[in-house]
Amino acid sequence: MDRVKTGIAGLDEMLNGGIPAGRHVALYGGPGAGKTSFCFEFLYRGALEGEPGLYISLEETSEDIIENMKSTFPMLKDTASLVEENKLEIVKPDKLDLEEVANLLEDRITSNGIKRAVIDSATMIRMSFATEIEYRQTLFEFLSLLRNLDVTSITTVEANSARREEMKFDIEHFVMDGIINLYNIDREDRRVRALEIFKMRGTDHSRDLVPFKVTPQGFKVYVGEKVF
Ligand SMILES: Nc1ncnc2c1ncn2[C@@H]1O[C@H](COP(=O)(O)OP(=O)(O)OP(=O)(O)O)[C@@H](O)[C@H]1O
Ligand SMILES: [Mg+2]
């Protein structure tokens, strides 16, 4: 099976080599959990390996994302040049419309050969629907469209609770090929960041809850360590 290496330190080991190619993963997390940074690094690492990526941002402008990522990851020095060379494109569509997102993806696959895509966030799209049923139908259609494209994607979803034990299942849990959860775990006097691979169709993977850090060099997932 072909795999797409996330390039995120420690994560590919947990995934037994990477995300199965062509699959579509949801990245869950509460506010500030690190979703945008995680997705950015996924595209950045791919772009460095010659796999162009497209970041579809439905919330922040591309300028804001670049600015934030430069300050979060000061050691990822190629950000500006990768963006300039179109190996890492960040787009904010005018409308919150899955059809527009799909068209954008199709266009960039044809014109730019993108291999990795990020959609940040599904929650923004969900909010644009009057009813849950409409959102479900459109999400199903969108995913079947995605499956016909030669691209591996990560879509962020705002978790309905930052607490692991209060996590409820959403529609995205069932339709996506993989689920990665980012947590901000409450400890007495601090919060600890932790990650788990909740599901990943088509591959064995670690099921451990492991600590991670956002460092100037990128994410660091501490495989084999416990969350204290
Ligand atoms: N240089 C840095 N070093 C360590 N942590 C940082 C650094 N820069 C940002 N952070 C942390 O990363 C968090 C933001 O991450 P990010 O924007 O990726 O989260 P998010 O899940 O996308 O948030 P949101 O729900 O607001 O979209 C900040 O709240 C901050 O705690
Ligand atoms: Mg974000």
mmCIF file of C-alpha atoms and ligand atoms in Angstrom:
data_model
loop_
_atom_site.group_PDB
_atom_site.id
_atom_site.type_symbol
_atom_site.label_atom_id
_atom_site.label_comp_id
_atom_site.label_asym_id
_atom_site.label_seq_id
_atom_site.Cartn_x
_atom_site.Cartn_y
_atom_site.Cartn_z
ATOM 1 C CA MET A 1 0.000 0.000 0.000
ATOM 2 C CA ASP A 2 1.239 3.474 -0.850
ATOM 3 C CA ARG A 3 1.520 5.768 2.094
ATOM 4 C CA VAL A 4 1.793 9.481 2.449
ATOM 5 C CA LYS A 5 4.335 10.403 5.085
ATOM 6 C CA THR A 6 2.982 13.236 7.195
ATOM 7 C CA GLY A 7 6.580 14.226 7.976
ATOM 8 C CA ILE A 8 5.441 15.112 11.498
ATOM 9 C CA ALA A 9 8.061 13.811 13.949
ATOM 10 C CA GLY A 10 6.819 10.602 15.578
ATOM 11 C CA LEU A 11 3.468 10.447 13.823
ATOM 12 C CA ASP A 12 4.458 8.316 10.844
ATOM 13 C CA GLU A 13 5.807 5.714 13.228
ATOM 14 C CA MET A 14 2.403 5.618 14.951
ATOM 15 C CA LEU A 15 0.772 5.262 11.525
ATOM 16 C CA ASN A 16 3.083 2.419 10.491
ATOM 17 C CA GLY A 17 4.581 4.574 7.762
ATOM 18 C CA GLY A 18 2.016 7.244 7.048
ATOM 19 C CA ILE A 19 -1.560 7.893 5.951
ATOM 20 C CA PRO A 20 -2.711 5.377 3.303
ATOM 21 C CA ALA A 21 -2.510 7.310 0.026
ATOM 22 C CA GLY A 22 -5.741 8.743 -1.301
ATOM 23 C CA ARG A 23 -7.489 8.618 2.065
ATOM 24 C CA HIS A 24 -9.324 11.425 3.797
ATOM 25 C CA VAL A 25 -8.620 12.130 7.413
ATOM 26 C CA ALA A 26 -10.437 14.315 9.947
ATOM 27 C CA LEU A 27 -8.364 16.164 12.506
ATOM 28 C CA TYR A 28 -10.363 16.912 15.649
ATOM 29 C CA GLY A 29 -9.461 19.388 18.311
ATOM 30 C CA GLY A 30 -10.773 22.115 20.561
ATOM 31 C CA PRO A 31 -9.852 25.792 20.273
ATOM 32 C CA GLY A 32 -6.102 26.301 19.989
ATOM 33 C CA ALA A 33 -5.451 22.553 20.001
ATOM 34 C CA GLY A 34 -3.004 22.934 17.106
ATOM 35 C CA LYS A 35 -5.170 21.928 14.130
ATOM 36 C CA THR A 36 -4.028 24.676 11.790
ATOM 37 C CA SER A 37 -0.359 24.210 12.677
ATOM 38 C CA PHE A 38 -0.609 20.427 12.224
ATOM 39 C CA CYS A 39 -2.192 20.794 8.792
ATOM 40 C CA PHE A 40 0.282 23.411 7.729
ATOM 41 C CA GLU A 41 3.199 21.169 8.667
ATOM 42 C CA PHE A 42 1.631 18.242 6.761
ATOM 43 C CA LEU A 43 1.642 20.378 3.602
ATOM 44 C CA TYR A 44 5.036 21.918 4.316
ATOM 45 C CA ARG A 45 6.729 18.499 4.705
ATOM 46 C CA GLY A 46 5.053 17.259 1.555
ATOM 47 C CA ALA A 47 6.075 20.310 -0.442
ATOM 48 C CA LEU A 48 9.698 19.804 0.622
ATOM 49 C CA GLU A 49 9.481 16.231 -0.705
ATOM 50 C CA GLY A 50 8.151 17.452 -4.052
ATOM 51 C CA GLU A 51 4.454 16.902 -3.351
ATOM 52 C CA PRO A 52 2.610 20.189 -3.872
ATOM 53 C CA GLY A 53 -0.183 20.950 -1.424
ATOM 54 C CA LEU A 54 -3.267 23.116 -1.245
ATOM 55 C CA TYR A 55 -4.550 24.643 1.979
ATOM 56 C CA ILE A 56 -8.187 25.637 1.732
ATOM 57 C CA SER A 57 -8.846 27.969 4.612
ATOM 58 C CA LEU A 58 -12.434 28.836 5.378
ATOM 59 C CA GLU A 59 -11.684 30.972 8.410
ATOM 60 C CA GLU A 60 -8.362 32.795 8.365
ATOM 61 C CA THR A 61 -6.978 34.641 5.358
ATOM 62 C CA SER A 62 -3.922 33.146 3.658
ATOM 63 C CA GLU A 63 -1.858 36.146 4.826
ATOM 64 C CA ASP A 64 -2.850 35.480 8.438
ATOM 65 C CA ILE A 65 -2.001 31.794 8.175
ATOM 66 C CA ILE A 66 1.418 32.495 6.685
ATOM 67 C CA GLU A 67 2.115 35.131 9.301
ATOM 68 C CA ASN A 68 1.029 32.854 12.173
ATOM 69 C CA MET A 69 2.937 29.855 10.859
ATOM 70 C CA LYS A 70 6.118 31.874 10.399
ATOM 71 C CA SER A 71 5.927 32.842 14.041
ATOM 72 C CA THR A 72 4.821 29.420 15.329
ATOM 73 C CA PHE A 73 7.443 27.577 13.266
ATOM 74 C CA PRO A 74 10.353 30.017 12.848
ATOM 75 C CA MET A 75 12.655 27.115 11.943
ATOM 76 C CA LEU A 76 10.551 26.023 8.967
ATOM 77 C CA LYS A 77 12.455 28.498 6.876
ATOM 78 C CA ASP A 78 11.265 27.447 3.445
ATOM 79 C CA THR A 79 7.688 28.592 4.045
ATOM 80 C CA ALA A 80 7.966 31.800 1.995
ATOM 81 C CA SER A 81 9.778 30.206 -0.947
ATOM 82 C CA LEU A 82 7.445 27.179 -1.070
ATOM 83 C CA VAL A 83 4.476 29.542 -1.178
ATOM 84 C CA GLU A 84 6.131 31.647 -3.840
ATOM 85 C CA GLU A 85 6.906 28.606 -5.990
ATOM 86 C CA ASN A 86 3.280 27.431 -5.669
ATOM 87 C CA LYS A 87 4.330 24.226 -3.923
ATOM 88 C CA LEU A 88 2.262 25.282 -0.948
ATOM 89 C CA GLU A 89 -0.785 27.272 -1.912
ATOM 90 C CA ILE A 90 -3.137 28.759 0.657
ATOM 91 C CA VAL A 91 -6.530 29.836 -0.595
ATOM 92 C CA LYS A 92 -9.529 31.342 1.132
ATOM 93 C CA PRO A 93 -12.613 30.793 -1.052
ATOM 94 C CA ASP A 94 -15.185 33.568 -1.233
ATOM 95 C CA LYS A 95 -18.060 31.279 -0.413
ATOM 96 C CA LEU A 96 -18.527 28.592 2.237
ATOM 97 C CA ASP A 97 -19.532 26.070 -0.342
ATOM 98 C CA LEU A 98 -18.377 22.448 -0.675
ATOM 99 C CA GLU A 99 -18.946 22.531 -4.409
ATOM 100 C CA GLU A 100 -16.564 25.456 -4.686
ATOM 101 C CA VAL A 101 -14.027 23.608 -2.529
ATOM 102 C CA ALA A 102 -14.316 20.531 -4.771
ATOM 103 C CA ASN A 103 -13.878 22.624 -7.921
ATOM 104 C CA LEU A 104 -10.850 24.316 -6.463
ATOM 105 C CA LEU A 105 -9.311 20.931 -5.634
ATOM 106 C CA GLU A 106 -9.997 19.524 -9.062
ATOM 107 C CA ASP A 107 -8.531 22.576 -10.722
ATOM 108 C CA ARG A 108 -5.311 22.483 -8.672
ATOM 109 C CA ILE A 109 -4.862 18.746 -9.206
ATOM 110 C CA THR A 110 -5.006 19.301 -12.952
ATOM 111 C CA SER A 111 -3.044 22.526 -13.126
ATOM 112 C CA ASN A 112 -0.568 22.108 -10.291
ATOM 113 C CA GLY A 113 -0.436 18.357 -9.596
ATOM 114 C CA ILE A 114 -1.286 18.747 -5.928
ATOM 115 C CA LYS A 115 -1.025 15.565 -3.871
ATOM 116 C CA ARG A 116 -2.031 16.851 -0.452
ATOM 117 C CA ALA A 117 -4.960 18.976 0.561
ATOM 118 C CA VAL A 118 -6.206 20.555 3.751
ATOM 119 C CA ILE A 119 -9.682 21.867 4.458
ATOM 120 C CA ASP A 120 -9.811 24.071 7.556
ATOM 121 C CA SER A 121 -12.497 23.678 8.838
ATOM 122 C CA ALA A 122 -15.499 21.451 8.208
ATOM 123 C CA THR A 123 -17.185 23.182 11.118
ATOM 124 C CA MET A 124 -17.322 26.427 9.133
ATOM 125 C CA ILE A 125 -19.062 24.569 6.314
ATOM 126 C CA ARG A 126 -21.392 22.850 8.691
ATOM 127 C CA MET A 127 -22.502 26.183 10.115
ATOM 128 C CA SER A 128 -23.488 27.358 6.665
ATOM 129 C CA PHE A 129 -26.241 24.728 6.473
ATOM 130 C CA ALA A 130 -29.673 25.357 7.893
ATOM 131 C CA THR A 131 -30.181 21.735 8.879
ATOM 132 C CA GLU A 132 -27.992 18.826 9.920
ATOM 133 C CA ILE A 133 -29.566 16.615 7.240
ATOM 134 C CA GLU A 134 -28.520 18.994 4.457
ATOM 135 C CA TYR A 135 -24.978 19.063 5.786
ATOM 136 C CA ARG A 136 -24.832 15.266 5.976
ATOM 137 C CA GLN A 137 -26.024 14.848 2.417
ATOM 138 C CA THR A 138 -23.591 17.395 1.069
ATOM 139 C CA LEU A 139 -20.703 15.913 3.062
ATOM 140 C CA PHE A 140 -21.446 12.464 1.635
ATOM 141 C CA GLU A 141 -21.507 13.838 -1.892
ATOM 142 C CA PHE A 142 -18.335 15.796 -1.278
ATOM 143 C CA LEU A 143 -16.512 12.710 -0.020
ATOM 144 C CA SER A 144 -17.517 10.585 -2.984
ATOM 145 C CA LEU A 145 -16.185 13.355 -5.191
ATOM 146 C CA LEU A 146 -12.944 13.465 -3.203
ATOM 147 C CA ARG A 147 -12.530 9.714 -3.576
ATOM 148 C CA ASN A 148 -12.361 10.120 -7.338
ATOM 149 C CA LEU A 149 -9.461 12.530 -7.030
ATOM 150 C CA ASP A 150 -5.852 11.488 -6.636
ATOM 151 C CA VAL A 151 -5.239 13.382 -3.410
ATOM 152 C CA THR A 152 -4.744 12.703 0.303
ATOM 153 C CA SER A 153 -6.530 15.140 2.558
ATOM 154 C CA ILE A 154 -6.901 16.340 6.112
ATOM 155 C CA THR A 155 -10.039 18.198 7.159
ATOM 156 C CA THR A 156 -10.156 19.906 10.528
ATOM 157 C CA VAL A 157 -13.218 19.594 12.730
ATOM 158 C CA GLU A 158 -13.852 21.583 15.875
ATOM 159 C CA ALA A 159 -14.365 19.068 18.642
ATOM 160 C CA ASN A 160 -17.551 19.509 20.612
ATOM 161 C CA SER A 161 -15.578 19.062 23.808
ATOM 162 C CA ALA A 162 -11.928 19.538 24.687
ATOM 163 C CA ARG A 163 -12.233 16.647 27.152
ATOM 164 C CA ARG A 164 -11.504 13.164 25.965
ATOM 165 C CA GLU A 165 -14.194 11.540 28.085
ATOM 166 C CA GLU A 166 -16.885 13.913 26.819
ATOM 167 C CA MET A 167 -16.214 13.363 23.126
ATOM 168 C CA LYS A 168 -19.426 12.725 21.201
ATOM 169 C CA PHE A 169 -19.531 11.173 17.774
ATOM 170 C CA ASP A 170 -20.335 13.433 14.860
ATOM 171 C CA ILE A 171 -21.207 12.505 11.323
ATOM 172 C CA GLU A 172 -17.564 13.139 10.349
ATOM 173 C CA HIS A 173 -16.430 10.298 12.614
ATOM 174 C CA PHE A 174 -18.275 7.788 10.478
ATOM 175 C CA VAL A 175 -17.697 9.038 6.948
ATOM 176 C CA MET A 176 -14.009 9.914 7.098
ATOM 177 C CA ASP A 177 -11.320 7.281 6.507
ATOM 178 C CA GLY A 178 -9.278 8.340 9.481
ATOM 179 C CA ILE A 179 -9.629 10.307 12.690
ATOM 180 C CA ILE A 180 -6.807 11.969 14.594
ATOM 181 C CA ASN A 181 -7.672 13.723 17.856
ATOM 182 C CA LEU A 182 -5.711 16.574 19.408
ATOM 183 C CA TYR A 183 -6.352 17.242 23.093
ATOM 184 C CA ASN A 184 -5.551 19.922 25.573
ATOM 185 C CA ILE A 185 -5.641 17.873 28.748
ATOM 186 C CA ASP A 186 -6.312 19.592 32.062
ATOM 187 C CA ARG A 187 -3.756 18.977 34.772
ATOM 188 C CA GLU A 188 -3.751 20.649 38.162
ATOM 189 C CA ASP A 189 -1.768 23.708 37.198
ATOM 190 C CA ARG A 190 -1.313 23.356 33.443
ATOM 191 C CA ARG A 191 -2.572 21.877 30.230
ATOM 192 C CA VAL A 192 -0.833 19.078 28.414
ATOM 193 C CA ARG A 193 -1.139 18.542 24.677
ATOM 194 C CA ALA A 194 -1.841 14.989 23.574
ATOM 195 C CA LEU A 195 -2.697 13.180 20.364
ATOM 196 C CA GLU A 196 -4.351 9.897 19.455
ATOM 197 C CA ILE A 197 -5.087 8.105 16.220
ATOM 198 C CA PHE A 198 -8.699 7.144 16.771
ATOM 199 C CA LYS A 199 -9.188 5.321 13.496
ATOM 200 C CA MET A 200 -7.369 4.880 10.194
ATOM 201 C CA ARG A 201 -9.028 2.612 7.654
ATOM 202 C CA GLY A 202 -6.724 0.211 5.875
ATOM 203 C CA THR A 203 -3.821 0.185 8.289
ATOM 204 C CA ASP A 204 -2.836 -0.885 11.752
ATOM 205 C CA HIS A 205 -1.794 2.011 13.959
ATOM 206 C CA SER A 206 -0.944 2.966 17.495
ATOM 207 C CA ARG A 207 -3.950 3.534 19.725
ATOM 208 C CA ASP A 208 -1.978 5.216 22.478
ATOM 209 C CA LEU A 209 -2.677 8.664 23.775
ATOM 210 C CA VAL A 210 0.709 10.341 23.457
ATOM 211 C CA PRO A 211 2.007 13.768 24.418
ATOM 212 C CA PHE A 212 3.059 16.233 21.735
ATOM 213 C CA LYS A 213 4.618 19.662 21.619
ATOM 214 C CA VAL A 214 4.495 22.493 19.145
ATOM 215 C CA THR A 215 8.163 23.468 18.728
ATOM 216 C CA PRO A 216 9.850 26.045 16.479
ATOM 217 C CA GLN A 217 10.984 23.108 14.281
ATOM 218 C CA GLY A 218 7.492 21.652 13.989
ATOM 219 C CA PHE A 219 5.292 19.226 15.869
ATOM 220 C CA LYS A 220 6.996 16.636 18.059
ATOM 221 C CA VAL A 221 4.941 13.582 18.950
ATOM 222 C CA TYR A 222 6.491 11.666 21.818
ATOM 223 C CA VAL A 223 5.788 8.086 20.796
ATOM 224 C CA GLY A 224 5.967 5.605 23.658
ATOM 225 C CA GLU A 225 5.638 8.286 26.336
ATOM 226 C CA LYS A 226 2.750 8.639 28.730
ATOM 227 C CA VAL A 227 0.662 11.749 29.284
ATOM 228 C CA PHE A 228 1.309 12.960 32.834
HETATM 229 N N1 LIG B 1 5.880 29.371 18.760
HETATM 230 C C1 LIG B 1 5.024 28.600 19.434
HETATM 231 N N2 LIG B 1 5.487 27.707 20.322
HETATM 232 C C2 LIG B 1 4.651 26.943 21.017
HETATM 233 N N3 LIG B 1 3.324 26.975 20.891
HETATM 234 C C3 LIG B 1 2.814 27.847 20.019
HETATM 235 C C4 LIG B 1 3.627 28.708 19.250
HETATM 236 N N4 LIG B 1 2.850 29.457 18.470
HETATM 237 C C5 LIG B 1 1.603 29.078 18.737
HETATM 238 N N5 LIG B 1 1.570 28.122 19.669
HETATM 239 C C6 LIG B 1 0.379 27.451 20.233
HETATM 240 O O1 LIG B 1 -0.411 26.943 19.187
HETATM 241 C C7 LIG B 1 -1.777 27.332 19.403
HETATM 242 C C8 LIG B 1 -2.493 27.657 18.095
HETATM 243 O O2 LIG B 1 -2.427 26.575 17.265
HETATM 244 P P1 LIG B 1 -3.387 26.489 16.021
HETATM 245 O O3 LIG B 1 -3.761 27.816 15.509
HETATM 246 O O4 LIG B 1 -2.724 25.545 15.124
HETATM 247 O O5 LIG B 1 -4.658 25.826 16.734
HETATM 248 P P2 LIG B 1 -6.073 25.550 16.130
HETATM 249 O O6 LIG B 1 -6.519 24.255 16.712
HETATM 250 O O7 LIG B 1 -6.057 25.687 14.670
HETATM 251 O O8 LIG B 1 -6.905 26.749 16.786
HETATM 252 P P3 LIG B 1 -8.317 27.343 16.339
HETATM 253 O O9 LIG B 1 -9.351 26.473 16.964
HETATM 254 O O10 LIG B 1 -8.281 28.705 16.935
HETATM 255 O O11 LIG B 1 -8.364 27.355 14.861
HETATM 256 C C9 LIG B 1 -1.710 28.578 20.200
HETATM 257 O O12 LIG B 1 -2.879 28.692 20.992
HETATM 258 C C10 LIG B 1 -0.473 28.410 21.025
HETATM 259 O O13 LIG B 1 -0.801 27.752 22.235
HETATM 260 MG MG MG B 2 -7.191 26.820 13.323
#
